[in-house]
């Protein structure tokens, strides 16, 4: 089975100031762990190209793209929301992060890769059609999904999001798009403080209570996600892979363990093996405790590529 790993050096040049949790070390921690544990030995490695503005424009308003481009500072930082800032490398990093998902879709649909992991930042799932927010600038997964649909001929694509925060940007972009089913779990009443009531019939949002553990995840997946995915019958699955529901990550109060990330990934992979030729593209979203992030991402990628 062909598996690919996509990243880009620009993912480590974008940073939002001293002490910001969404930091360059996140992708480095994952890359180091995957290298050290031999996982990268069995994956073909690629550098992410820049997405074109046309490709990003399938998920975002062109006016927003041009405004963001114009805001990019020549030095220092410029704030785009209270938690989110640009440095001189941010716009380029965001283009490459979105480009990773475009490339991933092409590797799967044109070059017979089955599983792709994109270790890129900035993350994407809080970026709505017309604005950056919550550490996100472009909705990377949404750009990849729209590329698969509009350019590569697919008719139905599913997005799975297990980040601890609700993927409000993906919901904003895909609500009402009948070609896309989004299934997700997230901690209720946590940033961005919505999602309990889905914005459309193509969204399966499963809010989880604070301090719930992997048992609540397992129930959500078995009772909600899998039936919704089966009735939608996607041709390919994208994963917004956030690792901030981990019990060691103090961004949330969920209590997941390393092994829960392996479990949920095995469920996703088993579904795609049965329903859509095993096609899965996964991309990094959140995860802020570097140790828990690296371990959980390793288990996620191992399960993704069938290495466990
Ligand atoms: Zn998150």
GROMACS .gro file of N, CA and C in nm, residues 151-258:
model
  324
  151UNK      N    1  -1.218   1.951  -0.915
  151UNK     CA    2  -1.111   1.937  -1.014
  151UNK      C    3  -1.083   1.791  -1.049
  152UNK      N    4  -1.102   1.702  -0.952
  152UNK     CA    5  -1.058   1.564  -0.972
  152UNK      C    6  -1.174   1.467  -0.989
  153UNK      N    7  -1.295   1.518  -0.997
  153UNK     CA    8  -1.408   1.437  -1.041
  153UNK      C    9  -1.485   1.359  -0.937
  154UNK      N   10  -1.452   1.373  -0.808
  154UNK     CA   11  -1.531   1.301  -0.708
  154UNK      C   12  -1.668   1.367  -0.692
  155UNK      N   13  -1.763   1.285  -0.641
  155UNK     CA   14  -1.899   1.337  -0.619
  155UNK      C   15  -1.937   1.342  -0.472
  156UNK      N   16  -1.870   1.260  -0.390
  156UNK     CA   17  -1.904   1.256  -0.247
  156UNK      C   18  -1.776   1.236  -0.165
  157UNK      N   19  -1.751   1.329  -0.074
  157UNK     CA   20  -1.633   1.322   0.012
  157UNK      C   21  -1.676   1.346   0.156
  158UNK      N   22  -1.621   1.268   0.248
  158UNK     CA   23  -1.651   1.288   0.391
  158UNK      C   24  -1.533   1.353   0.461
  159UNK      N   25  -1.565   1.436   0.559
  159UNK     CA   26  -1.464   1.498   0.646
  159UNK      C   27  -1.490   1.451   0.789
  160UNK      N   28  -1.386   1.394   0.849
  160UNK     CA   29  -1.393   1.349   0.988
  160UNK      C   30  -1.306   1.444   1.071
  161UNK      N   31  -1.360   1.497   1.179
  161UNK     CA   32  -1.286   1.595   1.259
  161UNK      C   33  -1.292   1.552   1.406
  162UNK      N   34  -1.175   1.510   1.462
  162UNK     CA   35  -1.174   1.471   1.604
  162UNK      C   36  -1.094   1.567   1.690
  163UNK      N   37  -1.064   1.686   1.639
  163UNK     CA   38  -1.005   1.791   1.723
  163UNK      C   39  -1.100   1.822   1.839
  164UNK      N   40  -1.046   1.867   1.951
  164UNK     CA   41  -1.132   1.891   2.067
  164UNK      C   42  -1.221   2.015   2.050
  165UNK      N   43  -1.183   2.100   1.957
  165UNK     CA   44  -1.264   2.219   1.929
  165UNK      C   45  -1.354   2.193   1.808
  166UNK      N   46  -1.472   2.249   1.810
  166UNK     CA   47  -1.562   2.231   1.696
  166UNK      C   48  -1.502   2.294   1.570
  167UNK      N   49  -1.509   2.222   1.459
  167UNK     CA   50  -1.457   2.272   1.332
  167UNK      C   51  -1.556   2.367   1.267
  168UNK      N   52  -1.570   2.483   1.328
  168UNK     CA   53  -1.673   2.578   1.282
  168UNK      C   54  -1.642   2.633   1.143
  169UNK      N   55  -1.514   2.641   1.107
  169UNK     CA   56  -1.481   2.689   0.973
  169UNK      C   57  -1.525   2.589   0.867
  170UNK      N   58  -1.497   2.462   0.891
  170UNK     CA   59  -1.538   2.358   0.796
  170UNK      C   60  -1.691   2.354   0.788
  171UNK      N   61  -1.757   2.368   0.902
  171UNK     CA   62  -1.904   2.370   0.901
  171UNK      C   63  -1.956   2.488   0.820
  172UNK      N   64  -1.895   2.604   0.839
  172UNK     CA   65  -1.937   2.723   0.765
  172UNK      C   66  -1.923   2.702   0.614
  173UNK      N   67  -1.813   2.639   0.574
  173UNK     CA   68  -1.786   2.621   0.431
  173UNK      C   69  -1.876   2.513   0.371
  174UNK      N   70  -1.902   2.405   0.446
  174UNK     CA   71  -1.969   2.290   0.386
  174UNK      C   72  -2.118   2.277   0.419
  175UNK      N   73  -2.170   2.354   0.514
  175UNK     CA   74  -2.312   2.341   0.548
  175UNK      C   75  -2.397   2.356   0.422
  176UNK      N   76  -2.478   2.256   0.395
  176UNK     CA   77  -2.566   2.261   0.278
  176UNK      C   78  -2.503   2.209   0.150
  177UNK      N   79  -2.374   2.177   0.150
  177UNK     CA   80  -2.309   2.119   0.031
  177UNK      C   81  -2.336   1.969   0.033
  178UNK      N   82  -2.425   1.923  -0.053
  178UNK     CA   83  -2.468   1.783  -0.050
  178UNK      C   84  -2.359   1.685  -0.091
  179UNK      N   85  -2.251   1.736  -0.146
  179UNK     CA   86  -2.140   1.648  -0.187
  179UNK      C   87  -2.049   1.613  -0.070
  180UNK      N   88  -2.073   1.679   0.044
  180UNK     CA   89  -1.983   1.662   0.158
  180UNK      C   90  -2.063   1.623   0.282
  181UNK      N   91  -2.013   1.522   0.354
  181UNK     CA   92  -2.065   1.490   0.488
  181UNK      C   93  -1.952   1.519   0.586
  182UNK      N   94  -1.983   1.595   0.691
  182UNK     CA   95  -1.884   1.619   0.796
  182UNK      C   96  -1.932   1.551   0.924
  183UNK      N   97  -1.849   1.463   0.980
  183UNK     CA   98  -1.878   1.403   1.110
  183UNK      C   99  -1.770   1.450   1.207
  184UNK      N  100  -1.812   1.485   1.328
  184UNK     CA  101  -1.713   1.539   1.421
  184UNK      C  102  -1.748   1.510   1.565
  185UNK      N  103  -1.644   1.516   1.649
  185UNK     CA  104  -1.661   1.523   1.794
  185UNK      C  105  -1.587   1.646   1.842
  186UNK      N  106  -1.633   1.701   1.953
  186UNK     CA  107  -1.566   1.818   2.011
  186UNK      C  108  -1.620   1.836   2.153
  187UNK      N  109  -1.544   1.907   2.234
  187UNK     CA  110  -1.592   1.936   2.369
  187UNK      C  111  -1.695   2.047   2.363
  188UNK      N  112  -1.810   2.022   2.425
  188UNK     CA  113  -1.916   2.122   2.423
  188UNK      C  114  -1.878   2.244   2.509
  189UNK      N  115  -1.930   2.357   2.470
  189UNK     CA  116  -1.909   2.484   2.542
  189UNK      C  117  -1.761   2.520   2.559
  190UNK      N  118  -1.684   2.485   2.459
  190UNK     CA  119  -1.543   2.524   2.452
  190UNK      C  120  -1.532   2.609   2.325
  191UNK      N  121  -1.423   2.686   2.309
  191UNK     CA  122  -1.403   2.761   2.185
  191UNK      C  123  -1.434   2.672   2.065
  192UNK      N  124  -1.501   2.712   1.963
  192UNK     CA  125  -1.558   2.845   1.933
  192UNK      C  126  -1.702   2.863   1.984
  193UNK      N  127  -1.739   2.782   2.082
  193UNK     CA  128  -1.868   2.797   2.152
  193UNK      C  129  -1.989   2.782   2.059
  194UNK      N  130  -1.978   2.689   1.964
  194UNK     CA  131  -2.094   2.654   1.882
  194UNK      C  132  -2.077   2.509   1.835
  195UNK      N  133  -2.171   2.464   1.753
  195UNK     CA  134  -2.163   2.328   1.700
  195UNK      C  135  -2.264   2.232   1.761
  196UNK      N  136  -2.314   2.263   1.881
  196UNK     CA  137  -2.411   2.171   1.942
  196UNK      C  138  -2.534   2.154   1.852
  197UNK      N  139  -2.572   2.261   1.784
  197UNK     CA  140  -2.681   2.255   1.685
  197UNK      C  141  -2.620   2.266   1.547
  198UNK      N  142  -2.618   2.158   1.467
  198UNK     CA  143  -2.554   2.165   1.335
  198UNK      C  144  -2.625   2.263   1.241
  199UNK      N  145  -2.545   2.323   1.151
  199UNK     CA  146  -2.597   2.424   1.059
  199UNK      C  147  -2.662   2.364   0.936
  200UNK      N  148  -2.660   2.231   0.921
  200UNK     CA  149  -2.720   2.172   0.801
  200UNK      C  150  -2.735   2.022   0.816
  201UNK      N  151  -2.813   1.959   0.725
  201UNK     CA  152  -2.837   1.815   0.733
  201UNK      C  153  -2.715   1.730   0.698
  202UNK      N  154  -2.613   1.790   0.638
  202UNK     CA  155  -2.494   1.714   0.601
  202UNK      C  156  -2.386   1.720   0.709
  203UNK      N  157  -2.428   1.757   0.832
  203UNK     CA  158  -2.332   1.767   0.941
  203UNK      C  159  -2.376   1.676   1.055
  204UNK      N  160  -2.283   1.593   1.102
  204UNK     CA  161  -2.310   1.506   1.218
  204UNK      C  162  -2.217   1.551   1.329
  205UNK      N  163  -2.266   1.645   1.410
  205UNK     CA  164  -2.186   1.704   1.518
  205UNK      C  165  -2.215   1.629   1.647
  206UNK      N  166  -2.112   1.579   1.713
  206UNK     CA  167  -2.132   1.508   1.839
  206UNK      C  168  -2.056   1.581   1.950
  207UNK      N  169  -2.127   1.667   2.026
  207UNK     CA  170  -2.061   1.735   2.138
  207UNK      C  171  -2.033   1.638   2.251
  208UNK      N  172  -1.918   1.651   2.314
  208UNK     CA  173  -1.880   1.563   2.425
  208UNK      C  174  -1.867   1.646   2.553
  209UNK      N  175  -1.905   1.584   2.664
  209UNK     CA  176  -1.901   1.656   2.792
  209UNK      C  177  -1.758   1.670   2.843
  210UNK      N  178  -1.729   1.782   2.913
  210UNK     CA  179  -1.598   1.796   2.977
  210UNK      C  180  -1.571   1.676   3.068
  211UNK      N  181  -1.447   1.634   3.073
  211UNK     CA  182  -1.399   1.523   3.157
  211UNK      C  183  -1.445   1.386   3.107
  212UNK      N  184  -1.510   1.380   2.990
  212UNK     CA  185  -1.541   1.248   2.934
  212UNK      C  186  -1.414   1.191   2.871
  213UNK      N  187  -1.409   1.058   2.858
  213UNK     CA  188  -1.287   0.992   2.811
  213UNK      C  189  -1.312   0.918   2.680
  214UNK      N  190  -1.225   0.822   2.652
  214UNK     CA  191  -1.233   0.750   2.527
  214UNK      C  192  -1.362   0.669   2.510
  215UNK      N  193  -1.430   0.639   2.619
  215UNK     CA  194  -1.557   0.567   2.605
  215UNK      C  195  -1.661   0.653   2.533
  216UNK      N  196  -1.662   0.783   2.563
  216UNK     CA  197  -1.756   0.873   2.495
  216UNK      C  198  -1.721   0.885   2.347
  217UNK      N  199  -1.591   0.888   2.316
  217UNK     CA  200  -1.548   0.887   2.176
  217UNK      C  201  -1.596   0.761   2.106
  218UNK      N  202  -1.576   0.647   2.172
  218UNK     CA  203  -1.615   0.521   2.108
  218UNK      C  204  -1.765   0.516   2.080
  219UNK      N  205  -1.844   0.566   2.174
  219UNK     CA  206  -1.989   0.568   2.151
  219UNK      C  207  -2.024   0.661   2.036
  220UNK      N  208  -1.959   0.778   2.030
  220UNK     CA  209  -1.987   0.874   1.923
  220UNK      C  210  -1.956   0.813   1.786
  221UNK      N  211  -1.842   0.746   1.778
  221UNK     CA  212  -1.800   0.690   1.650
  221UNK      C  213  -1.893   0.576   1.609
  222UNK      N  214  -1.918   0.484   1.701
  222UNK     CA  215  -1.996   0.365   1.666
  222UNK      C  216  -2.143   0.397   1.642
  223UNK      N  217  -2.198   0.486   1.725
  223UNK     CA  218  -2.343   0.510   1.718
  223UNK      C  219  -2.380   0.624   1.624
  224UNK      N  220  -2.290   0.719   1.603
  224UNK     CA  221  -2.324   0.837   1.522
  224UNK      C  222  -2.245   0.845   1.390
  225UNK      N  223  -2.113   0.843   1.400
  225UNK     CA  224  -2.033   0.861   1.279
  225UNK      C  225  -2.053   0.751   1.176
  226UNK      N  226  -2.033   0.626   1.221
  226UNK     CA  227  -2.029   0.516   1.124
  226UNK      C  228  -2.163   0.502   1.050
  227UNK      N  229  -2.278   0.506   1.120
  227UNK     CA  230  -2.404   0.500   1.044
  227UNK      C  231  -2.419   0.616   0.945
  228UNK      N  232  -2.379   0.737   0.986
  228UNK     CA  233  -2.389   0.851   0.894
  228UNK      C  234  -2.297   0.833   0.775
  229UNK      N  235  -2.177   0.785   0.799
  229UNK     CA  236  -2.082   0.762   0.689
  229UNK      C  237  -2.133   0.653   0.595
  230UNK      N  238  -2.190   0.548   0.653
  230UNK     CA  239  -2.240   0.439   0.568
  230UNK      C  240  -2.354   0.487   0.479
  231UNK      N  241  -2.444   0.567   0.533
  231UNK     CA  242  -2.557   0.609   0.449
  231UNK      C  243  -2.514   0.713   0.346
  232UNK      N  244  -2.405   0.785   0.372
  232UNK     CA  245  -2.354   0.883   0.275
  232UNK      C  246  -2.271   0.815   0.165
  233UNK      N  247  -2.198   0.712   0.204
  233UNK     CA  248  -2.115   0.636   0.110
  233UNK      C  249  -2.014   0.725   0.033
  234UNK      N  250  -1.919   0.783   0.105
  234UNK     CA  251  -1.821   0.870   0.040
  234UNK      C  252  -1.725   0.793  -0.050
  235UNK      N  253  -1.663   0.863  -0.142
  235UNK     CA  254  -1.561   0.803  -0.229
  235UNK      C  255  -1.421   0.823  -0.172
  236UNK      N  256  -1.411   0.906  -0.070
  236UNK     CA  257  -1.281   0.938  -0.009
  236UNK      C  258  -1.309   1.006   0.124
  237UNK      N  259  -1.215   0.993   0.220
  237UNK     CA  260  -1.231   1.054   0.352
  237UNK      C  261  -1.111   1.143   0.383
  238UNK      N  262  -1.140   1.264   0.428
  238UNK     CA  263  -1.038   1.354   0.482
  238UNK      C  264  -1.054   1.358   0.633
  239UNK      N  265  -0.942   1.374   0.702
  239UNK     CA  266  -0.944   1.379   0.849
  239UNK      C  267  -0.880   1.509   0.896
  240UNK      N  268  -0.954   1.584   0.976
  240UNK     CA  269  -0.897   1.697   1.049
  240UNK      C  270  -0.850   1.641   1.182
  241UNK      N  271  -0.718   1.617   1.188
  241UNK     CA  272  -0.659   1.542   1.300
  241UNK      C  273  -0.602   1.638   1.403
  242UNK      N  274  -0.684   1.666   1.504
  242UNK     CA  275  -0.636   1.746   1.617
  242UNK      C  276  -0.615   1.654   1.735
  243UNK      N  277  -0.511   1.683   1.813
  243UNK     CA  278  -0.474   1.593   1.924
  243UNK      C  279  -0.488   1.664   2.059
  244UNK      N  280  -0.577   1.764   2.065
  244UNK     CA  281  -0.590   1.845   2.186
  244UNK      C  282  -0.701   1.797   2.280
  245UNK      N  283  -0.765   1.683   2.248
  245UNK     CA  284  -0.856   1.620   2.344
  245UNK      C  285  -0.779   1.531   2.442
  246UNK      N  286  -0.647   1.523   2.425
  246UNK     CA  287  -0.564   1.439   2.511
  246UNK      C  288  -0.566   1.489   2.655
  247UNK      N  289  -0.565   1.396   2.749
  247UNK     CA  290  -0.574   1.433   2.891
  247UNK      C  291  -0.456   1.517   2.937
  248UNK      N  292  -0.343   1.508   2.869
  248UNK     CA  293  -0.226   1.589   2.909
  248UNK      C  294  -0.228   1.728   2.845
  249UNK      N  295  -0.324   1.753   2.757
  249UNK     CA  296  -0.330   1.882   2.686
  249UNK      C  297  -0.424   1.974   2.763
  250UNK      N  298  -0.372   2.084   2.815
  250UNK     CA  299  -0.458   2.167   2.900
  250UNK      C  300  -0.539   2.270   2.821
  251UNK      N  301  -0.548   2.252   2.689
  251UNK     CA  302  -0.636   2.336   2.610
  251UNK      C  303  -0.783   2.296   2.629
  252UNK      N  304  -0.807   2.176   2.684
  252UNK     CA  305  -0.944   2.127   2.699
  252UNK      C  306  -0.954   2.042   2.824
  253UNK      N  307  -1.075   1.994   2.851
  253UNK     CA  308  -1.096   1.906   2.966
  253UNK      C  309  -1.131   1.764   2.924
  254UNK      N  310  -1.117   1.729   2.797
  254UNK     CA  311  -1.140   1.588   2.762
  254UNK      C  312  -1.021   1.504   2.808
  255UNK      N  313  -1.045   1.375   2.821
  255UNK     CA  314  -0.949   1.288   2.890
  255UNK      C  315  -0.904   1.172   2.801
  256UNK      N  316  -0.884   1.198   2.673
  256UNK     CA  317  -0.841   1.091   2.584
  256UNK      C  318  -0.696   1.052   2.613
  257UNK      N  319  -0.665   0.928   2.579
  257UNK     CA  320  -0.529   0.875   2.595
  257UNK      C  321  -0.468   0.851   2.457
  258UNK      N  322  -0.338   0.827   2.455
  258UNK     CA  323  -0.268   0.800   2.328
  258UNK      C  324  -0.345   0.695   2.246
   0.00000   0.00000   0.00000
